[in-house]
Amino acid sequence: MDLQAASKLPTDPIPLYDVSNENISSAKDQLNKLLGQEKVVSNLEVRRAHSITKWSPAAPSQIPTLVVFPENTTEVADTMRVCLYQRIPVVGYCGGTSLPGAITATQTGVCIDFNRMNKILAVHAEDMDVVLQPAVGWEELNAHLAAHDLFFPPDPGPGAKIGGMIAMNCSGTNAYRYGAMRQWVVSMTVVLATGTVVKTRQRPRKSSAGYDLTNLIVGSEGTLGLVTEAVLKVAPIPQNLHVAIASFPTEHAATSAAIILMRSGLSIDAIELLDQYGMWAINQSGLSSRQWKESPTLFLKISGLPPVVQALSETIRKAAERSESEEFEISAGKEDIDVWWGARKQVLPSLLAMRKNDTDFHLGADTAVPISKLATMMEETHEAIKRAGLTGSVLGHVGDGNFHTSIMCPECRKDDGEKVIAWVQKRAIELEGTVTGEHGIGLKLKDSLVDEVGTEAIDTMKKVSA
Protein backbone atom coordinates (compact mmCIF):
# COMPACT_ATOMS: atom_id res chain seq x y z
CA MET A 1 0.00 0.00 0.00
CA ASP A 2 1.29 3.47 -0.87
CA LEU A 3 1.22 5.12 2.59
CA GLN A 4 2.24 8.47 1.13
CA ALA A 5 -0.71 8.39 -1.24
CA ALA A 6 -3.03 7.16 1.52
CA SER A 7 -2.04 10.08 3.72
CA LYS A 8 -3.42 12.43 1.10
CA LEU A 9 -6.91 10.89 1.24
CA PRO A 10 -9.60 13.14 2.78
CA THR A 11 -10.15 12.39 6.45
CA ASP A 12 -13.60 14.00 6.76
CA PRO A 13 -16.46 11.46 6.51
CA ILE A 14 -18.56 11.57 3.36
CA PRO A 15 -21.95 13.16 4.21
CA LEU A 16 -24.79 10.66 4.30
CA TYR A 17 -26.98 12.88 2.11
CA ASP A 18 -26.36 15.42 -0.61
CA VAL A 19 -29.24 17.89 -0.84
CA SER A 20 -27.30 20.62 -2.55
CA ASN A 21 -29.12 22.59 -5.24
CA GLU A 22 -26.86 21.10 -7.91
CA ASN A 23 -27.52 17.52 -6.81
CA ILE A 24 -31.28 18.03 -6.44
CA SER A 25 -31.39 19.63 -9.89
CA SER A 26 -29.59 16.60 -11.36
CA ALA A 27 -32.04 14.24 -9.67
CA LYS A 28 -35.00 16.29 -10.90
CA ASP A 29 -33.75 16.03 -14.49
CA GLN A 30 -33.50 12.25 -14.18
CA LEU A 31 -36.93 11.94 -12.58
CA ASN A 32 -38.48 14.14 -15.27
CA LYS A 33 -37.17 11.75 -17.92
CA LEU A 34 -38.31 8.62 -16.07
CA LEU A 35 -41.72 9.76 -14.79
CA GLY A 36 -42.62 12.85 -16.79
CA GLN A 37 -42.41 16.49 -15.70
CA GLU A 38 -46.02 16.63 -14.46
CA LYS A 39 -45.17 14.04 -11.79
CA VAL A 40 -42.17 15.92 -10.36
CA VAL A 41 -43.18 19.08 -8.48
CA SER A 42 -41.05 21.75 -6.80
CA ASN A 43 -43.82 24.27 -6.04
CA LEU A 44 -43.30 25.70 -2.53
CA GLU A 45 -46.92 25.40 -1.36
CA VAL A 46 -47.10 21.77 -2.50
CA ARG A 47 -43.87 21.02 -0.69
CA ARG A 48 -45.08 22.66 2.53
CA ALA A 49 -48.37 20.78 2.44
CA HIS A 50 -46.48 17.48 2.38
CA SER A 51 -44.60 18.09 5.63
CA ILE A 52 -46.48 20.71 7.67
CA THR A 53 -50.05 19.84 8.68
CA LYS A 54 -52.49 20.76 11.45
CA TRP A 55 -51.88 17.29 12.87
CA SER A 56 -48.11 17.41 12.69
CA PRO A 57 -46.53 20.87 12.50
CA ALA A 58 -42.89 21.06 11.39
CA ALA A 59 -40.24 23.73 11.11
CA PRO A 60 -40.38 25.80 7.88
CA SER A 61 -37.03 24.33 6.82
CA GLN A 62 -38.20 20.73 7.24
CA ILE A 63 -40.00 20.34 3.94
CA PRO A 64 -39.11 18.27 0.87
CA THR A 65 -37.31 19.88 -2.04
CA LEU A 66 -39.23 17.80 -4.57
CA VAL A 67 -42.57 15.99 -4.45
CA VAL A 68 -42.97 13.03 -6.79
CA PHE A 69 -46.34 11.53 -7.79
CA PRO A 70 -45.80 7.95 -9.07
CA GLU A 71 -48.62 5.91 -10.53
CA ASN A 72 -47.20 2.39 -10.22
CA THR A 73 -44.55 0.26 -8.53
CA THR A 74 -42.06 0.71 -11.37
CA GLU A 75 -42.12 4.49 -10.99
CA VAL A 76 -41.60 4.19 -7.24
CA ALA A 77 -38.63 1.88 -7.84
CA ASP A 78 -37.16 4.27 -10.42
CA THR A 79 -37.48 7.15 -7.96
CA MET A 80 -35.78 5.18 -5.20
CA ARG A 81 -32.89 4.23 -7.50
CA VAL A 82 -32.31 7.84 -8.49
CA CYS A 83 -32.39 8.96 -4.86
CA LEU A 84 -30.01 6.17 -3.83
CA TYR A 85 -27.51 7.05 -6.54
CA GLN A 86 -27.75 10.79 -5.77
CA ARG A 87 -27.74 10.22 -1.96
CA ILE A 88 -31.05 12.04 -1.46
CA PRO A 89 -33.34 11.18 1.50
CA VAL A 90 -36.90 10.01 0.82
CA VAL A 91 -40.12 10.33 2.84
CA GLY A 92 -43.38 8.59 1.89
CA TYR A 93 -46.78 10.31 2.01
CA CYS A 94 -50.36 9.01 1.79
CA GLY A 95 -53.11 10.55 3.94
CA GLY A 96 -50.97 13.10 5.77
CA THR A 97 -52.73 12.35 9.08
CA SER A 98 -49.60 11.32 11.00
CA LEU A 99 -49.49 12.75 14.53
CA PRO A 100 -45.88 12.04 15.65
CA GLY A 101 -44.22 13.77 12.69
CA ALA A 102 -43.62 10.72 10.48
CA ILE A 103 -44.03 12.81 7.30
CA THR A 104 -41.60 15.54 8.39
CA ALA A 105 -38.77 15.93 5.87
CA THR A 106 -36.04 16.57 8.43
CA GLN A 107 -33.30 16.38 5.78
CA THR A 108 -35.41 17.94 2.96
CA GLY A 109 -34.95 15.69 -0.11
CA VAL A 110 -37.76 13.91 -1.98
CA CYS A 111 -41.32 13.17 -0.86
CA ILE A 112 -43.08 10.33 -2.67
CA ASP A 113 -46.81 11.07 -2.69
CA PHE A 114 -48.78 7.86 -3.34
CA ASN A 115 -52.17 9.49 -3.92
CA ARG A 116 -52.24 8.54 -7.61
CA MET A 117 -51.92 4.90 -6.50
CA ASN A 118 -55.43 4.74 -5.07
CA LYS A 119 -57.08 1.75 -6.71
CA ILE A 120 -58.82 -1.26 -5.21
CA LEU A 121 -57.44 -3.92 -7.54
CA ALA A 122 -59.46 -6.99 -6.51
CA VAL A 123 -61.98 -8.15 -3.93
CA HIS A 124 -61.91 -11.89 -3.25
CA ALA A 125 -65.18 -12.17 -1.34
CA GLU A 126 -65.01 -15.95 -0.85
CA ASP A 127 -61.45 -15.72 0.46
CA MET A 128 -62.34 -12.61 2.47
CA ASP A 129 -59.38 -10.57 1.26
CA VAL A 130 -58.76 -7.51 -0.89
CA VAL A 131 -55.85 -6.37 -3.07
CA LEU A 132 -55.23 -2.63 -3.23
CA GLN A 133 -52.78 0.22 -3.63
CA PRO A 134 -51.49 2.30 -0.70
CA ALA A 135 -53.53 5.49 -1.15
CA VAL A 136 -56.91 3.81 -0.66
CA GLY A 137 -58.55 5.24 2.46
CA TRP A 138 -60.00 2.85 5.04
CA GLU A 139 -63.37 4.63 4.89
CA GLU A 140 -63.43 4.39 1.09
CA LEU A 141 -62.48 0.71 1.33
CA ASN A 142 -65.34 -0.05 3.72
CA ALA A 143 -67.83 1.75 1.48
CA HIS A 144 -66.66 -0.48 -1.39
CA LEU A 145 -66.74 -3.67 0.70
CA ALA A 146 -70.26 -3.05 1.98
CA ALA A 147 -71.69 -4.41 -1.28
CA HIS A 148 -70.09 -7.75 -0.38
CA ASP A 149 -71.29 -7.64 3.28
CA LEU A 150 -67.66 -7.31 4.33
CA PHE A 151 -65.62 -4.67 6.14
CA PHE A 152 -62.03 -3.84 7.09
CA PRO A 153 -61.83 -3.53 10.91
CA PRO A 154 -58.90 -1.14 11.65
CA ASP A 155 -60.47 2.32 12.04
CA PRO A 156 -57.95 5.08 12.82
CA GLY A 157 -58.76 8.76 12.41
CA PRO A 158 -60.67 10.07 9.39
CA GLY A 159 -58.53 10.46 6.28
CA ALA A 160 -55.99 7.76 7.09
CA LYS A 161 -54.90 5.61 4.14
CA ILE A 162 -53.68 2.05 3.88
CA GLY A 163 -50.01 2.80 3.17
CA GLY A 164 -49.62 4.94 6.28
CA MET A 165 -51.75 2.57 8.34
CA ILE A 166 -49.36 -0.27 7.50
CA ALA A 167 -46.30 1.89 8.15
CA MET A 168 -47.49 2.88 11.64
CA ASN A 169 -49.27 -0.38 12.59
CA CYS A 170 -52.33 1.70 13.43
CA SER A 171 -55.45 0.40 15.12
CA GLY A 172 -58.45 2.39 16.38
CA THR A 173 -61.67 1.76 18.26
CA ASN A 174 -62.15 -1.77 16.85
CA ALA A 175 -58.79 -3.04 18.11
CA TYR A 176 -60.21 -4.54 21.31
CA ARG A 177 -61.95 -7.29 19.32
CA TYR A 178 -60.13 -7.28 15.99
CA GLY A 179 -56.56 -6.31 16.83
CA ALA A 180 -54.24 -3.79 15.18
CA MET A 181 -53.26 -3.39 11.52
CA ARG A 182 -50.65 -6.14 11.80
CA GLN A 183 -53.37 -8.78 12.20
CA TRP A 184 -54.98 -7.81 8.89
CA VAL A 185 -52.07 -7.66 6.44
CA VAL A 186 -51.56 -10.87 4.44
CA SER A 187 -48.77 -9.73 2.12
CA MET A 188 -47.28 -6.68 0.45
CA THR A 189 -45.28 -5.47 -2.51
CA VAL A 190 -42.51 -3.28 -1.12
CA VAL A 191 -39.87 -1.10 -2.78
CA LEU A 192 -36.60 -1.05 -0.83
CA ALA A 193 -34.16 1.86 -0.64
CA THR A 194 -32.13 0.27 -3.45
CA GLY A 195 -35.16 0.25 -5.76
CA THR A 196 -35.48 -3.52 -5.38
CA VAL A 197 -39.10 -4.71 -5.52
CA VAL A 198 -40.01 -7.41 -2.99
CA LYS A 199 -43.25 -9.37 -2.64
CA THR A 200 -43.33 -10.57 0.95
CA ARG A 201 -45.47 -13.70 0.35
CA GLN A 202 -48.46 -15.09 -1.58
CA ARG A 203 -52.16 -14.86 -0.61
CA PRO A 204 -52.90 -17.70 1.86
CA ARG A 205 -54.03 -16.84 5.40
CA LYS A 206 -51.03 -18.62 6.92
CA SER A 207 -47.52 -19.51 5.81
CA SER A 208 -44.32 -20.83 7.38
CA ALA A 209 -42.22 -20.16 4.27
CA GLY A 210 -39.08 -18.26 5.19
CA TYR A 211 -38.76 -15.10 7.25
CA ASP A 212 -41.96 -13.24 8.09
CA LEU A 213 -41.12 -10.19 5.98
CA THR A 214 -44.72 -8.99 6.06
CA ASN A 215 -44.77 -8.42 9.81
CA LEU A 216 -41.26 -6.99 9.69
CA ILE A 217 -42.46 -4.25 7.33
CA VAL A 218 -45.68 -3.49 9.26
CA GLY A 219 -44.89 -0.78 11.81
CA SER A 220 -41.44 0.02 10.38
CA GLU A 221 -42.62 3.55 9.45
CA GLY A 222 -41.05 3.54 6.00
CA THR A 223 -37.54 2.83 7.28
CA LEU A 224 -37.36 -0.59 5.60
CA GLY A 225 -39.25 0.13 2.40
CA LEU A 226 -42.31 1.74 0.81
CA VAL A 227 -45.49 -0.29 0.29
CA THR A 228 -46.93 -0.09 -3.23
CA GLU A 229 -49.53 -2.88 -3.01
CA ALA A 230 -51.10 -4.89 -0.20
CA VAL A 231 -53.32 -7.91 0.35
CA LEU A 232 -55.54 -7.36 3.39
CA LYS A 233 -57.89 -9.67 5.23
CA VAL A 234 -61.47 -8.49 5.64
CA ALA A 235 -64.30 -9.67 7.89
CA PRO A 236 -68.10 -10.07 7.73
CA ILE A 237 -69.98 -6.93 8.70
CA PRO A 238 -71.19 -7.34 12.30
CA GLN A 239 -74.84 -8.29 12.45
CA ASN A 240 -77.43 -6.90 14.86
CA LEU A 241 -75.05 -4.12 15.92
CA HIS A 242 -75.84 -2.27 19.15
CA VAL A 243 -74.09 0.69 20.76
CA ALA A 244 -74.23 1.34 24.50
CA ILE A 245 -73.19 4.42 26.47
CA ALA A 246 -72.73 4.68 30.22
CA SER A 247 -71.66 7.73 32.20
CA PHE A 248 -69.90 7.55 35.58
CA PRO A 249 -68.95 9.90 38.40
CA THR A 250 -65.20 9.21 38.00
CA GLU A 251 -62.78 7.68 35.52
CA HIS A 252 -61.86 5.06 38.11
CA ALA A 253 -65.52 3.93 38.23
CA ALA A 254 -65.70 3.81 34.42
CA THR A 255 -62.46 1.82 34.18
CA SER A 256 -63.68 -0.58 36.88
CA ALA A 257 -66.79 -1.27 34.80
CA ALA A 258 -64.65 -1.91 31.73
CA ILE A 259 -62.42 -4.37 33.61
CA ILE A 260 -65.50 -6.26 34.88
CA LEU A 261 -66.66 -6.62 31.28
CA MET A 262 -63.26 -7.70 29.97
CA ARG A 263 -62.96 -10.36 32.68
CA SER A 264 -66.46 -11.66 31.90
CA GLY A 265 -65.16 -13.53 28.85
CA LEU A 266 -67.95 -12.17 26.67
CA SER A 267 -67.22 -10.98 23.13
CA ILE A 268 -67.53 -7.20 23.04
CA ASP A 269 -66.62 -5.38 19.81
CA ALA A 270 -65.26 -2.16 21.33
CA ILE A 271 -64.84 -0.44 24.72
CA GLU A 272 -63.93 3.25 24.64
CA LEU A 273 -63.65 5.87 27.41
CA LEU A 274 -63.94 9.65 27.14
CA ASP A 275 -63.34 11.92 30.13
CA GLN A 276 -65.51 14.84 31.17
CA TYR A 277 -63.42 17.39 29.28
CA GLY A 278 -63.72 15.37 26.07
CA MET A 279 -67.49 15.20 26.48
CA TRP A 280 -67.57 18.95 27.17
CA ALA A 281 -65.53 19.64 24.02
CA ILE A 282 -67.95 17.59 21.90
CA ASN A 283 -70.85 19.62 23.26
CA GLN A 284 -69.07 22.94 22.75
CA SER A 285 -67.87 22.14 19.22
CA GLY A 286 -71.33 21.36 17.87
CA LEU A 287 -69.88 18.42 15.90
CA SER A 288 -72.44 16.06 17.43
CA SER A 289 -76.18 16.52 16.94
CA ARG A 290 -76.75 15.53 20.54
CA GLN A 291 -75.84 17.21 23.82
CA TRP A 292 -74.01 14.82 26.16
CA LYS A 293 -73.69 14.46 29.92
CA GLU A 294 -70.28 15.91 30.74
CA SER A 295 -69.00 13.01 32.82
CA PRO A 296 -66.56 10.15 32.16
CA THR A 297 -68.38 8.00 29.62
CA LEU A 298 -67.94 4.48 28.25
CA PHE A 299 -68.88 3.83 24.62
CA LEU A 300 -69.38 0.15 23.76
CA LYS A 301 -70.24 -1.84 20.63
CA ILE A 302 -71.73 -5.33 20.65
CA SER A 303 -73.09 -7.55 17.88
CA GLY A 304 -74.26 -11.11 17.15
CA LEU A 305 -77.38 -13.23 17.27
CA PRO A 306 -80.30 -11.69 19.22
CA PRO A 307 -79.93 -13.97 22.29
CA VAL A 308 -76.20 -13.19 22.45
CA VAL A 309 -76.75 -9.45 22.19
CA GLN A 310 -79.48 -9.60 24.83
CA ALA A 311 -77.13 -11.39 27.23
CA LEU A 312 -74.35 -8.93 26.49
CA SER A 313 -76.68 -5.99 27.06
CA GLU A 314 -77.68 -7.26 30.49
CA THR A 315 -74.06 -7.95 31.45
CA ILE A 316 -73.04 -4.43 30.43
CA ARG A 317 -75.97 -2.90 32.31
CA LYS A 318 -75.15 -4.83 35.51
CA ALA A 319 -71.43 -3.96 35.27
CA ALA A 320 -72.34 -0.30 34.87
CA GLU A 321 -74.67 -0.44 37.89
CA ARG A 322 -71.99 -2.14 40.03
CA SER A 323 -69.65 0.72 39.18
CA GLU A 324 -72.18 3.44 40.09
CA SER A 325 -73.17 4.43 36.57
CA GLU A 326 -75.11 7.69 36.40
CA GLU A 327 -76.79 7.00 33.04
CA PHE A 328 -77.04 3.97 30.75
CA GLU A 329 -78.48 3.71 27.23
CA ILE A 330 -78.31 1.10 24.49
CA SER A 331 -79.69 1.19 20.94
CA ALA A 332 -79.68 -0.71 17.66
CA GLY A 333 -81.14 2.20 15.70
CA LYS A 334 -78.93 3.26 12.81
CA GLU A 335 -79.40 6.95 13.55
CA ASP A 336 -78.49 6.45 17.21
CA ILE A 337 -75.44 4.37 16.30
CA ASP A 338 -74.24 6.99 13.83
CA VAL A 339 -74.69 9.81 16.35
CA TRP A 340 -73.38 7.99 19.41
CA TRP A 341 -70.33 6.38 17.83
CA GLY A 342 -69.85 9.46 15.69
CA ALA A 343 -69.38 11.45 18.89
CA ARG A 344 -66.55 9.13 19.91
CA LYS A 345 -64.87 9.54 16.50
CA GLN A 346 -65.26 13.34 16.61
CA VAL A 347 -63.49 13.88 19.92
CA LEU A 348 -60.12 14.92 18.47
CA PRO A 349 -61.62 17.45 16.02
CA SER A 350 -63.74 18.71 18.92
CA LEU A 351 -60.68 19.16 21.11
CA LEU A 352 -58.85 20.98 18.31
CA ALA A 353 -61.86 23.28 17.95
CA MET A 354 -61.35 24.35 21.57
CA ARG A 355 -58.16 26.23 20.71
CA LYS A 356 -58.77 29.91 21.38
CA ASN A 357 -56.29 31.10 18.76
CA ASP A 358 -54.87 29.68 15.54
CA THR A 359 -51.43 29.80 17.16
CA ASP A 360 -52.51 27.59 20.09
CA PHE A 361 -50.86 24.18 20.21
CA HIS A 362 -52.36 20.72 20.44
CA LEU A 363 -49.91 18.48 22.30
CA GLY A 364 -50.62 14.79 22.57
CA ALA A 365 -49.42 11.46 23.90
CA ASP A 366 -50.41 7.97 22.73
CA THR A 367 -49.34 5.82 25.65
CA ALA A 368 -50.49 2.33 26.61
CA VAL A 369 -50.13 0.44 29.89
CA PRO A 370 -51.28 -2.92 31.27
CA ILE A 371 -55.03 -2.70 31.74
CA SER A 372 -54.83 -3.11 35.52
CA LYS A 373 -52.77 0.11 35.69
CA LEU A 374 -54.91 2.16 33.32
CA ALA A 375 -57.11 3.88 35.94
CA THR A 376 -54.05 4.92 37.96
CA MET A 377 -52.29 6.22 34.86
CA MET A 378 -55.28 8.25 33.68
CA GLU A 379 -55.91 9.78 37.13
CA GLU A 380 -52.24 10.71 37.54
CA THR A 381 -52.26 12.28 34.07
CA HIS A 382 -55.22 14.47 34.97
CA GLU A 383 -53.42 15.53 38.13
CA ALA A 384 -50.27 16.41 36.15
CA ILE A 385 -52.27 18.56 33.71
CA LYS A 386 -54.02 20.31 36.61
CA ARG A 387 -50.74 20.96 38.46
CA ALA A 388 -49.35 22.61 35.34
CA GLY A 389 -52.35 24.94 35.15
CA LEU A 390 -53.30 23.62 31.70
CA THR A 391 -56.45 22.25 30.13
CA GLY A 392 -56.51 18.80 28.63
CA SER A 393 -58.37 15.57 28.02
CA VAL A 394 -57.57 11.91 28.64
CA LEU A 395 -59.43 9.40 26.50
CA GLY A 396 -58.78 5.79 25.85
CA HIS A 397 -59.19 2.57 23.97
CA VAL A 398 -59.76 1.23 27.46
CA GLY A 399 -60.18 -2.32 26.19
CA ASP A 400 -56.49 -2.62 25.35
CA GLY A 401 -54.97 -0.13 27.80
CA ASN A 402 -54.19 2.49 25.15
CA PHE A 403 -55.10 6.09 26.01
CA HIS A 404 -54.52 9.51 24.50
CA THR A 405 -53.58 12.65 26.37
CA SER A 406 -54.55 15.88 24.59
CA ILE A 407 -53.46 19.29 25.87
CA MET A 408 -54.51 22.61 24.34
CA CYS A 409 -52.23 25.48 25.26
CA PRO A 410 -51.20 28.92 24.01
CA GLU A 411 -47.82 29.27 22.36
CA CYS A 412 -46.39 30.90 25.51
CA ARG A 413 -47.21 27.73 27.53
CA LYS A 414 -45.92 25.20 25.00
CA ASP A 415 -42.87 24.29 27.10
CA ASP A 416 -45.10 23.59 30.11
CA GLY A 417 -47.37 21.39 28.00
CA GLU A 418 -44.44 19.47 26.54
CA LYS A 419 -43.14 18.80 30.06
CA VAL A 420 -46.47 17.23 30.99
CA ILE A 421 -46.46 15.08 27.85
CA ALA A 422 -42.88 13.97 28.58
CA TRP A 423 -43.91 13.07 32.12
CA VAL A 424 -46.87 11.03 30.83
CA GLN A 425 -44.59 9.06 28.48
CA LYS A 426 -42.00 8.46 31.20
CA ARG A 427 -44.68 7.36 33.65
CA ALA A 428 -46.13 4.91 31.11
CA ILE A 429 -42.72 3.25 30.77
CA GLU A 430 -42.43 3.06 34.57
CA LEU A 431 -45.76 1.21 34.61
CA GLU A 432 -44.42 -1.35 32.09
CA GLY A 433 -46.15 0.37 29.20
CA THR A 434 -45.20 2.02 25.93
CA VAL A 435 -44.86 5.59 24.66
CA THR A 436 -46.99 4.78 21.61
CA GLY A 437 -49.86 2.33 21.36
CA GLU A 438 -50.85 3.08 17.76
CA HIS A 439 -49.52 6.38 16.38
CA GLY A 440 -45.91 5.29 15.94
CA ILE A 441 -42.53 6.81 16.84
CA GLY A 442 -42.17 9.25 13.95
CA LEU A 443 -39.89 12.21 14.64
CA LYS A 444 -41.16 13.18 18.09
CA LEU A 445 -40.56 9.98 20.05
CA LYS A 446 -37.10 8.84 18.92
CA ASP A 447 -35.50 9.58 22.29
CA SER A 448 -38.38 7.99 24.18
CA LEU A 449 -37.94 4.79 22.17
CA VAL A 450 -34.45 4.44 23.62
CA ASP A 451 -35.87 4.82 27.13
CA GLU A 452 -38.49 2.19 26.44
CA VAL A 453 -36.57 -0.61 24.71
CA GLY A 454 -32.91 0.16 25.48
CA THR A 455 -29.83 0.74 23.34
CA GLU A 456 -29.41 -2.95 22.50
CA ALA A 457 -32.83 -3.12 20.85
CA ILE A 458 -32.16 0.15 19.02
CA ASP A 459 -28.84 -1.20 17.73
CA THR A 460 -30.62 -4.33 16.50
CA MET A 461 -33.20 -2.23 14.65
CA LYS A 462 -30.41 -0.23 13.02
CA LYS A 463 -28.75 -3.45 11.82
CA VAL A 464 -32.01 -4.67 10.32
CA SER A 465 -32.50 -1.38 8.44
CA ALA A 466 -28.86 -1.00 7.35
PDB file of N, CA and C in Angstrom, residues 5 11 24 41 45 57 69 98 102 111 114 144 161 171 182 225 248 277 334 361 396 407 425 427 439 453 461:
ATOM      1  N   ALA A   5       0.518   8.066  -0.518  1.00  0.00           N
ATOM      2  CA  ALA A   5      -0.710   8.392  -1.244  1.00  0.00           C
ATOM      3  C   ALA A   5      -1.910   8.333  -0.301  1.00  0.00           C
ATOM      4  N   THR A  11      -9.832  13.033   5.177  1.00  0.00           N
ATOM      5  CA  THR A  11     -10.151  12.390   6.451  1.00  0.00           C
ATOM      6  C   THR A  11     -11.570  12.677   6.914  1.00  0.00           C
ATOM      7  N   ILE A  24     -29.828  18.137  -6.300  1.00  0.00           N
ATOM      8  CA  ILE A  24     -31.282  18.031  -6.441  1.00  0.00           C
ATOM      9  C   ILE A  24     -31.704  18.312  -7.878  1.00  0.00           C
ATOM     10  N   VAL A  41     -42.713  17.737  -8.823  1.00  0.00           N
ATOM     11  CA  VAL A  41     -43.179  19.080  -8.478  1.00  0.00           C
ATOM     12  C   VAL A  41     -42.227  19.728  -7.473  1.00  0.00           C
ATOM     13  N   GLU A  45     -45.719  25.712  -2.140  1.00  0.00           N
ATOM     14  CA  GLU A  45     -46.919  25.397  -1.364  1.00  0.00           C
ATOM     15  C   GLU A  45     -47.186  23.896  -1.334  1.00  0.00           C
ATOM     16  N   PRO A  57     -47.284  19.702  12.943  1.00  0.00           N
ATOM     17  CA  PRO A  57     -46.526  20.873  12.501  1.00  0.00           C
ATOM     18  C   PRO A  57     -45.034  20.596  12.471  1.00  0.00           C
ATOM     19  N   PHE A  69     -45.020  12.152  -7.787  1.00  0.00           N
ATOM     20  CA  PHE A  69     -46.340  11.530  -7.788  1.00  0.00           C
ATOM     21  C   PHE A  69     -46.345  10.291  -8.692  1.00  0.00           C
ATOM     22  N   SER A  98     -50.537  11.733   9.959  1.00  0.00           N
ATOM     23  CA  SER A  98     -49.597  11.324  11.003  1.00  0.00           C
ATOM     24  C   SER A  98     -49.544  12.351  12.125  1.00  0.00           C
ATOM     25  N   ALA A 102     -44.225  11.709  11.373  1.00  0.00           N
ATOM     26  CA  ALA A 102     -43.618  10.724  10.480  1.00  0.00           C
ATOM     27  C   ALA A 102     -43.433  11.245   9.060  1.00  0.00           C
ATOM     28  N   CYS A 111     -40.110  13.777  -1.412  1.00  0.00           N
ATOM     29  CA  CYS A 111     -41.323  13.174  -0.856  1.00  0.00           C
ATOM     30  C   CYS A 111     -42.021  12.401  -1.968  1.00  0.00           C
ATOM     31  N   PHE A 114     -48.173   9.040  -2.726  1.00  0.00           N
ATOM     32  CA  PHE A 114     -48.784   7.856  -3.345  1.00  0.00           C
ATOM     33  C   PHE A 114     -50.225   8.077  -3.784  1.00  0.00           C
ATOM     34  N   HIS A 144     -66.732   0.446  -0.252  1.00  0.00           N
ATOM     35  CA  HIS A 144     -66.661  -0.482  -1.386  1.00  0.00           C
ATOM     36  C   HIS A 144     -66.999  -1.909  -0.954  1.00  0.00           C
ATOM     37  N   LYS A 161     -54.940   6.477   5.324  1.00  0.00           N
ATOM     38  CA  LYS A 161     -54.904   5.609   4.140  1.00  0.00           C
ATOM     39  C   LYS A 161     -54.022   4.396   4.399  1.00  0.00           C
ATOM     40  N   SER A 171     -54.329   1.228  14.692  1.00  0.00           N
ATOM     41  CA  SER A 171     -55.450   0.397  15.117  1.00  0.00           C
ATOM     42  C   SER A 171     -56.723   1.237  15.131  1.00  0.00           C
ATOM     43  N   ARG A 182     -51.516  -4.982  12.042  1.00  0.00           N
ATOM     44  CA  ARG A 182     -50.653  -6.143  11.800  1.00  0.00           C
ATOM     45  C   ARG A 182     -51.450  -7.428  11.589  1.00  0.00           C
ATOM     46  N   GLY A 225     -38.761   0.142   3.771  1.00  0.00           N
ATOM     47  CA  GLY A 225     -39.253   0.134   2.404  1.00  0.00           C
ATOM     48  C   GLY A 225     -40.583   0.843   2.307  1.00  0.00           C
ATOM     49  N   PHE A 248     -70.318   7.897  34.220  1.00  0.00           N
ATOM     50  CA  PHE A 248     -69.895   7.548  35.575  1.00  0.00           C
ATOM     51  C   PHE A 248     -69.423   8.792  36.318  1.00  0.00           C
ATOM     52  N   TYR A 277     -63.825  16.287  30.141  1.00  0.00           N
ATOM     53  CA  TYR A 277     -63.422  17.393  29.275  1.00  0.00           C
ATOM     54  C   TYR A 277     -63.660  17.045  27.813  1.00  0.00           C
ATOM     55  N   LYS A 334     -80.046   2.770  13.621  1.00  0.00           N
ATOM     56  CA  LYS A 334     -78.926   3.260  12.812  1.00  0.00           C
ATOM     57  C   LYS A 334     -78.606   4.715  13.114  1.00  0.00           C
ATOM     58  N   PHE A 361     -51.408  25.497  20.537  1.00  0.00           N
ATOM     59  CA  PHE A 361     -50.862  24.179  20.214  1.00  0.00           C
ATOM     60  C   PHE A 361     -51.760  23.067  20.725  1.00  0.00           C
ATOM     61  N   GLY A 396     -59.489   7.032  26.080  1.00  0.00           N
ATOM     62  CA  GLY A 396     -58.780   5.790  25.846  1.00  0.00           C
ATOM     63  C   GLY A 396     -59.537   4.705  25.122  1.00  0.00           C
ATOM     64  N   ILE A 407     -53.579  18.022  25.155  1.00  0.00           N
ATOM     65  CA  ILE A 407     -53.462  19.291  25.870  1.00  0.00           C
ATOM     66  C   ILE A 407     -53.552  20.431  24.867  1.00  0.00           C
ATOM     67  N   GLN A 425     -45.303  10.128  29.189  1.00  0.00           N
ATOM     68  CA  GLN A 425     -44.592   9.065  28.483  1.00  0.00           C
ATOM     69  C   GLN A 425     -43.627   8.325  29.410  1.00  0.00           C
ATOM     70  N   ARG A 427     -43.884   8.107  32.680  1.00  0.00           N
ATOM     71  CA  ARG A 427     -44.683   7.361  33.654  1.00  0.00           C
ATOM     72  C   ARG A 427     -45.222   6.073  33.048  1.00  0.00           C
ATOM     73  N   HIS A 439     -49.888   5.287  17.278  1.00  0.00           N
ATOM     74  CA  HIS A 439     -49.521   6.382  16.377  1.00  0.00           C
ATOM     75  C   HIS A 439     -48.129   6.221  15.778  1.00  0.00           C
ATOM     76  N   VAL A 453     -37.066   0.716  25.101  1.00  0.00           N
ATOM     77  CA  VAL A 453     -36.566  -0.610  24.706  1.00  0.00           C
ATOM     78  C   VAL A 453     -35.077  -0.805  24.961  1.00  0.00           C
ATOM     79  N   MET A 461     -32.360  -2.840  15.688  1.00  0.00           N
ATOM     80  CA  MET A 461     -33.198  -2.231  14.646  1.00  0.00           C
ATOM     81  C   MET A 461     -32.347  -1.571  13.575  1.00  0.00           C
TER      82      MET A 461
END
